[in-house]
mmCIF file of N, CA and C in Angstrom:
data_model
loop_
_atom_site.group_PDB
_atom_site.id
_atom_site.type_symbol
_atom_site.label_atom_id
_atom_site.label_comp_id
_atom_site.label_asym_id
_atom_site.label_seq_id
_atom_site.Cartn_x
_atom_site.Cartn_y
_atom_site.Cartn_z
ATOM 1 N N MET I 1 12.149 104.476 64.055
ATOM 2 C CA MET I 1 11.503 103.733 64.655
ATOM 3 C C MET I 1 12.363 103.076 65.596
ATOM 4 N N ASN I 2 12.088 102.985 66.729
ATOM 5 C CA ASN I 2 13.067 102.240 67.729
ATOM 6 C C ASN I 2 12.416 100.654 67.954
ATOM 7 N N ALA I 3 13.025 99.937 68.548
ATOM 8 C CA ALA I 3 12.503 98.497 68.714
ATOM 9 C C ALA I 3 10.972 98.399 69.493
ATOM 10 N N ASP I 4 10.813 99.167 70.584
ATOM 11 C CA ASP I 4 9.500 99.295 71.336
ATOM 12 C C ASP I 4 8.424 99.747 70.336
ATOM 13 N N GLN I 5 8.544 100.716 69.442
ATOM 14 C CA GLN I 5 7.433 100.881 68.414
ATOM 15 C C GLN I 5 7.290 99.927 67.315
ATOM 16 N N ILE I 6 8.378 99.212 66.999
ATOM 17 C CA ILE I 6 7.822 98.192 65.932
ATOM 18 C C ILE I 6 7.219 97.110 66.542
ATOM 19 N N GLN I 7 7.639 96.677 67.907
ATOM 20 C CA GLN I 7 6.697 95.722 68.843
ATOM 21 C C GLN I 7 5.341 96.159 68.849
ATOM 22 N N GLY I 8 5.137 97.539 69.278
ATOM 23 C CA GLY I 8 3.667 97.889 69.256
ATOM 24 C C GLY I 8 2.971 97.927 68.033
ATOM 25 N N LEU I 9 3.835 98.392 66.969
ATOM 26 C CA LEU I 9 2.997 98.036 65.685
ATOM 27 C C LEU I 9 2.605 96.552 65.136
ATOM 28 N N ILE I 10 3.698 95.849 65.505
ATOM 29 C CA ILE I 10 3.232 94.232 65.264
ATOM 30 C C ILE I 10 1.898 93.881 66.244
ATOM 31 N N GLY I 11 2.012 94.255 67.289
ATOM 32 C CA GLY I 11 1.195 93.811 68.370
ATOM 33 C C GLY I 11 -0.448 94.585 67.770
ATOM 34 N N LEU I 12 -0.433 95.529 67.540
ATOM 35 C CA LEU I 12 -1.465 96.186 66.909
ATOM 36 C C LEU I 12 -2.076 95.449 65.733
ATOM 37 N N LEU I 13 -1.195 95.174 64.471
ATOM 38 C CA LEU I 13 -1.369 94.562 63.465
ATOM 39 C C LEU I 13 -2.033 93.054 63.797
ATOM 40 N N VAL I 14 -1.308 92.391 64.780
ATOM 41 C CA VAL I 14 -2.007 91.016 65.283
ATOM 42 C C VAL I 14 -3.199 91.374 65.737
ATOM 43 N N ALA I 15 -3.423 92.223 66.618
ATOM 44 C CA ALA I 15 -4.906 92.485 67.191
ATOM 45 C C ALA I 15 -5.828 92.730 66.200
ATOM 46 N N TRP I 16 -5.463 93.384 65.295
ATOM 47 C CA TRP I 16 -6.370 93.909 64.161
ATOM 48 C C TRP I 16 -6.751 92.676 63.546
ATOM 49 N N GLY I 17 -5.852 91.753 63.045
ATOM 50 C CA GLY I 17 -5.796 90.636 62.311
ATOM 51 C C GLY I 17 -6.830 89.513 62.935
ATOM 52 N N LEU I 18 -6.617 89.442 64.256
ATOM 53 C CA LEU I 18 -7.523 88.556 65.134
ATOM 54 C C LEU I 18 -9.023 89.031 65.045
ATOM 55 N N LEU I 19 -8.952 90.219 65.444
ATOM 56 C CA LEU I 19 -10.400 90.840 65.224
ATOM 57 C C LEU I 19 -11.048 90.670 63.875
ATOM 58 N N VAL I 20 -10.481 90.812 62.564
ATOM 59 C CA VAL I 20 -10.981 90.802 61.626
ATOM 60 C C VAL I 20 -11.242 89.281 61.441
ATOM 61 N N LEU I 21 -10.282 88.237 61.841
ATOM 62 C CA LEU I 21 -10.660 86.810 61.743
ATOM 63 C C LEU I 21 -11.966 86.362 62.623
ATOM 64 N N MET I 22 -12.155 86.902 63.589
ATOM 65 C CA MET I 22 -13.267 86.724 64.174
ATOM 66 C C MET I 22 -14.517 87.225 63.872
ATOM 67 N N ILE I 23 -14.459 88.496 63.169
ATOM 68 C CA ILE I 23 -15.938 89.111 62.664
ATOM 69 C C ILE I 23 -16.054 88.578 61.287
ATOM 70 N N LEU I 24 -15.090 88.268 60.592
ATOM 71 C CA LEU I 24 -15.432 87.949 59.183
ATOM 72 C C LEU I 24 -16.468 86.540 59.084
ATOM 73 N N PRO I 25 -16.309 85.470 59.448
ATOM 74 C CA PRO I 25 -17.237 84.570 59.209
ATOM 75 C C PRO I 25 -18.779 84.974 59.583
ATOM 76 N N PRO I 26 -18.895 85.677 60.802
ATOM 77 C CA PRO I 26 -20.276 86.118 61.049
ATOM 78 C C PRO I 26 -20.790 86.872 60.045
ATOM 79 N N ALA I 27 -20.118 87.941 59.580
ATOM 80 C CA ALA I 27 -20.546 88.861 58.603
ATOM 81 C C ALA I 27 -20.448 88.217 57.316
ATOM 82 N N ILE I 28 -19.846 87.531 56.744
ATOM 83 C CA ILE I 28 -20.315 86.791 55.552
ATOM 84 C C ILE I 28 -21.432 85.858 55.759
ATOM 85 N N GLY I 29 -21.707 85.293 56.938
ATOM 86 C CA GLY I 29 -22.948 84.468 56.987
ATOM 87 C C GLY I 29 -24.113 85.477 57.163
ATOM 88 N N ALA I 30 -23.863 86.724 57.520
ATOM 89 C CA ALA I 30 -25.137 87.635 57.465
ATOM 90 C C ALA I 30 -25.461 88.118 56.256
ATOM 91 N N VAL I 31 -24.429 88.080 55.538
ATOM 92 C CA VAL I 31 -24.567 88.970 54.122
ATOM 93 C C VAL I 31 -25.400 87.769 53.344
ATOM 94 N N ARG I 32 -24.878 86.476 53.311
ATOM 95 C CA ARG I 32 -25.523 85.358 52.720
ATOM 96 C C ARG I 32 -26.953 85.259 53.169
ATOM 97 N N GLU I 33 -27.202 85.205 54.211
ATOM 98 C CA GLU I 33 -28.690 85.319 54.833
ATOM 99 C C GLU I 33 -29.468 86.299 54.240
ATOM 100 N N TRP I 34 -29.033 87.546 54.110
ATOM 101 C CA TRP I 34 -29.519 88.659 53.755
ATOM 102 C C TRP I 34 -30.093 88.253 52.025
ATOM 103 N N HIS I 35 -29.149 87.720 51.696
ATOM 104 C CA HIS I 35 -29.407 87.382 49.927
ATOM 105 C C HIS I 35 -30.270 86.355 49.802
ATOM 106 N N ILE I 36 -30.328 85.461 50.638
ATOM 107 C CA ILE I 36 -31.318 84.474 50.662
ATOM 108 C C ILE I 36 -32.854 84.927 50.959
ATOM 109 N N ASP I 37 -32.837 85.601 51.993
ATOM 110 C CA ASP I 37 -33.977 86.389 52.359
ATOM 111 C C ASP I 37 -34.730 87.133 51.330
ATOM 112 N N ARG I 38 -33.946 87.826 50.351
ATOM 113 C CA ARG I 38 -33.982 88.730 49.329
ATOM 114 C C ARG I 38 -34.865 87.776 48.385
ATOM 115 N N ARG I 39 -34.246 86.709 47.949
ATOM 116 C CA ARG I 39 -34.544 85.492 47.237
ATOM 117 C C ARG I 39 -35.719 85.048 47.472
ATOM 118 N N ILE I 40 -36.167 84.730 48.756
ATOM 119 C CA ILE I 40 -37.135 84.214 49.114
ATOM 120 C C ILE I 40 -38.448 85.025 48.995
ATOM 121 N N ARG I 41 -38.164 86.397 49.455
ATOM 122 C CA ARG I 41 -39.177 87.397 49.349
ATOM 123 C C ARG I 41 -39.632 87.697 47.852
ATOM 124 N N ARG I 42 -38.512 87.421 46.828
ATOM 125 C CA ARG I 42 -38.874 87.618 45.399
ATOM 126 C C ARG I 42 -39.694 86.595 44.905
ATOM 127 N N ALA I 43 -39.384 85.594 45.581
ATOM 128 C CA ALA I 43 -40.129 84.255 45.038
ATOM 129 C C ALA I 43 -41.588 84.200 45.623
ATOM 130 N N GLN I 44 -41.710 84.931 46.617
ATOM 131 C CA GLN I 44 -42.957 84.886 47.477
ATOM 132 C C GLN I 44 -43.812 85.810 46.621
ATOM 133 N N GLN I 45 -43.394 86.923 46.052
ATOM 134 C CA GLN I 45 -43.950 88.042 45.498
ATOM 135 C C GLN I 45 -44.439 87.447 44.078
ATOM 136 N N GLU I 46 -43.507 86.758 43.469
ATOM 137 C CA GLU I 46 -43.871 86.421 41.968
ATOM 138 C C GLU I 46 -44.793 85.231 42.221
ATOM 139 N N HIS I 47 -44.885 84.425 43.170
ATOM 140 C CA HIS I 47 -45.803 83.456 43.315
ATOM 141 C C HIS I 47 -47.038 84.103 43.613
ATOM 142 N N ALA I 48 -47.254 85.156 44.484
ATOM 143 C CA ALA I 48 -48.510 85.674 44.632
ATOM 144 C C ALA I 48 -48.999 86.450 43.438
ATOM 145 N N GLY I 49 -48.046 87.083 42.598
ATOM 146 C CA GLY I 49 -48.329 87.291 41.251
ATOM 147 C C GLY I 49 -49.146 86.547 40.238
ATOM 148 N N GLN I 50 -48.406 85.450 40.297
ATOM 149 C CA GLN I 50 -49.001 84.075 39.425
ATOM 150 C C GLN I 50 -50.430 83.687 39.918
ATOM 151 N N GLU I 51 -50.587 83.591 41.363
ATOM 152 C CA GLU I 51 -51.776 83.346 41.741
ATOM 153 C C GLU I 51 -52.735 84.370 41.466
ATOM 154 N N SER I 52 -52.590 85.621 41.653
ATOM 155 C CA SER I 52 -53.361 86.551 41.253
ATOM 156 C C SER I 52 -53.870 86.647 39.792
ATOM 157 N N ARG I 53 -52.673 86.147 39.042
ATOM 158 C CA ARG I 53 -53.231 86.267 37.426
ATOM 159 C C ARG I 53 -54.063 84.747 37.053
ATOM 160 N N THR I 54 -53.891 83.905 37.720
ATOM 161 C CA THR I 54 -54.498 82.584 37.508
ATOM 162 C C THR I 54 -55.960 82.925 38.130
ATOM 163 N N ALA I 55 -56.124 83.602 39.282
ATOM 164 C CA ALA I 55 -57.338 83.423 39.623
ATOM 165 C C ALA I 55 -58.342 84.131 38.879
ATOM 166 N N HIS I 56 -57.998 85.027 37.987
ATOM 167 C CA HIS I 56 -58.635 85.915 36.797
ATOM 168 C C HIS I 56 -58.916 84.950 35.709
ATOM 169 N N THR I 57 -58.304 84.084 35.286
ATOM 170 C CA THR I 57 -58.421 83.308 34.010
ATOM 171 C C THR I 57 -59.639 82.399 34.445
ATOM 172 N N PRO I 58 -60.439 82.041 33.340
ATOM 173 C CA PRO I 58 -61.354 81.235 33.701
ATOM 174 C C PRO I 58 -60.910 79.623 33.756
ATOM 175 N N PRO I 59 -61.723 78.866 34.627
ATOM 176 C CA PRO I 59 -61.100 77.436 34.908
ATOM 177 C C PRO I 59 -60.614 76.625 33.491
ATOM 178 N N TRP I 60 -61.368 76.735 32.516
ATOM 179 C CA TRP I 60 -61.119 75.933 31.181
ATOM 180 C C TRP I 60 -59.980 76.446 30.586
ATOM 181 N N ARG I 61 -59.671 77.595 30.494
ATOM 182 C CA ARG I 61 -58.386 78.219 29.789
ATOM 183 C C ARG I 61 -57.095 77.819 30.750
ATOM 184 N N GLY I 62 -57.015 77.747 32.130
ATOM 185 C CA GLY I 62 -55.843 77.579 32.732
ATOM 186 C C GLY I 62 -55.556 75.912 32.759
ATOM 187 N N GLN I 63 -56.465 75.140 32.667
ATOM 188 C CA GLN I 63 -56.290 73.525 32.425
ATOM 189 C C GLN I 63 -55.437 73.358 31.188
ATOM 190 N N LYS I 64 -54.241 72.562 31.559
ATOM 191 C CA LYS I 64 -53.540 72.295 30.232
ATOM 192 C C LYS I 64 -53.572 70.763 30.165
ATOM 193 N N SER I 65 -53.984 69.661 31.140
ATOM 194 C CA SER I 65 -54.055 68.426 30.836
ATOM 195 C C SER I 65 -55.268 68.067 30.319
ATOM 196 N N SER I 66 -55.414 66.948 30.007
ATOM 197 C CA SER I 66 -56.756 66.271 29.751
ATOM 198 C C SER I 66 -58.041 66.445 30.821
ATOM 199 N N SER I 67 -59.064 66.630 30.487
ATOM 200 C CA SER I 67 -60.260 66.852 31.124
ATOM 201 C C SER I 67 -60.876 65.666 32.036
ATOM 202 N N ARG I 68 -60.177 64.497 31.635
ATOM 203 C CA ARG I 68 -60.430 63.201 32.135
ATOM 204 C C ARG I 68 -59.978 63.335 33.733
ATOM 205 N N ALA I 69 -60.952 62.747 34.699
ATOM 206 C CA ALA I 69 -60.667 62.779 36.109
ATOM 207 C C ALA I 69 -59.553 61.703 36.104
ATOM 208 N N THR I 70 -58.936 62.115 37.478
ATOM 209 C CA THR I 70 -57.409 61.414 37.537
ATOM 210 C C THR I 70 -58.042 60.515 38.830
ATOM 211 N N ALA I 71 -57.195 59.364 39.068
ATOM 212 C CA ALA I 71 -57.439 58.281 40.057
ATOM 213 C C ALA I 71 -56.991 59.166 41.379
ATOM 214 N N PRO I 72 -57.404 58.640 42.575
ATOM 215 C CA PRO I 72 -56.978 59.551 43.843
ATOM 216 C C PRO I 72 -55.321 58.949 44.037
ATOM 217 N N SER I 73 -54.732 59.460 44.670
ATOM 218 C CA SER I 73 -53.402 59.144 45.303
ATOM 219 C C SER I 73 -53.493 57.999 46.128
ATOM 220 N N THR I 74 -52.678 57.154 46.229
ATOM 221 C CA THR I 74 -52.279 56.143 47.346
ATOM 222 C C THR I 74 -52.815 56.613 48.631
ATOM 223 N N ALA I 75 -52.432 57.642 49.153
ATOM 224 C CA ALA I 75 -52.641 58.176 50.491
ATOM 225 C C ALA I 75 -53.975 58.467 50.672
ATOM 226 N N THR I 76 -54.554 58.994 49.492
ATOM 227 C CA THR I 76 -56.027 59.354 49.762
ATOM 228 C C THR I 76 -56.763 58.162 50.039
ATOM 229 N N TRP I 77 -56.413 57.112 48.998
ATOM 230 C CA TRP I 77 -57.210 55.774 49.038
ATOM 231 C C TRP I 77 -57.120 55.149 50.209
ATOM 232 N N TYR I 78 -55.687 54.994 50.877
ATOM 233 C CA TYR I 78 -55.389 54.442 52.207
ATOM 234 C C TYR I 78 -56.458 55.234 53.236
ATOM 235 N N ALA I 79 -56.429 56.271 53.325
ATOM 236 C CA ALA I 79 -57.173 57.286 54.422
ATOM 237 C C ALA I 79 -58.586 57.050 54.305
ATOM 238 N N ASP I 80 -59.219 56.923 53.021
ATOM 239 C CA ASP I 80 -60.668 56.742 52.799
ATOM 240 C C ASP I 80 -60.881 55.302 53.377
ATOM 241 N N THR I 81 -59.906 54.184 53.035
ATOM 242 C CA THR I 81 -60.190 52.774 53.301
ATOM 243 C C THR I 81 -60.157 52.917 54.771
ATOM 244 N N ARG I 82 -59.265 53.575 55.311
ATOM 245 C CA ARG I 82 -59.336 53.491 56.823
ATOM 246 C C ARG I 82 -60.277 53.967 57.519
ATOM 247 N N ARG I 83 -60.817 54.947 57.010
ATOM 248 C CA ARG I 83 -62.222 55.618 57.606
ATOM 249 C C ARG I 83 -63.367 54.765 57.545
ATOM 250 N N SER I 84 -63.558 54.310 56.215
ATOM 251 C CA SER I 84 -64.553 53.400 55.912
ATOM 252 C C SER I 84 -64.420 52.106 56.956
ATOM 253 N N LYS I 85 -63.253 51.475 57.152
ATOM 254 C CA LYS I 85 -63.300 50.395 57.962
ATOM 255 C C LYS I 85 -63.561 50.698 59.702
ATOM 256 N N LYS I 86 -63.265 51.870 60.022
ATOM 257 C CA LYS I 86 -63.603 52.360 61.255
ATOM 258 C C LYS I 86 -64.951 52.696 61.302
ATOM 259 N N LEU I 87 -65.777 53.043 60.384
ATOM 260 C CA LEU I 87 -67.310 53.010 60.384
ATOM 261 C C LEU I 87 -67.882 51.801 60.710
ATOM 262 N N VAL I 88 -67.291 51.043 59.904
ATOM 263 C CA VAL I 88 -67.984 49.572 59.745
ATOM 264 C C VAL I 88 -67.946 48.954 61.076
ATOM 265 N N SER I 89 -66.496 49.008 61.607
ATOM 266 C CA SER I 89 -66.344 48.266 62.905
ATOM 267 C C SER I 89 -66.862 48.950 64.098
ATOM 268 N N SER I 90 -67.175 49.975 64.219
ATOM 269 C CA SER I 90 -67.671 50.709 65.302
ATOM 270 C C SER I 90 -69.190 50.603 65.392
#
């Protein structure tokens, strides 16, 4: 090999190296997104499967906590209070 061929080979390797450096990050990102999409789909399918299983069980079997009624949350209480004040003031 003479000097011109070696320079051409070095130029070709540099061009390929730059091409790989430019394409590698988006390719890695696309693969990561693909894996995340697969995990989301799997979780949605499992969630749908759990909902279908709990829909067929009687309500007294699915309840694990006490049967005592719980107090409404602060947001619900605040919204109800605001509605009642609007009705009274108008």
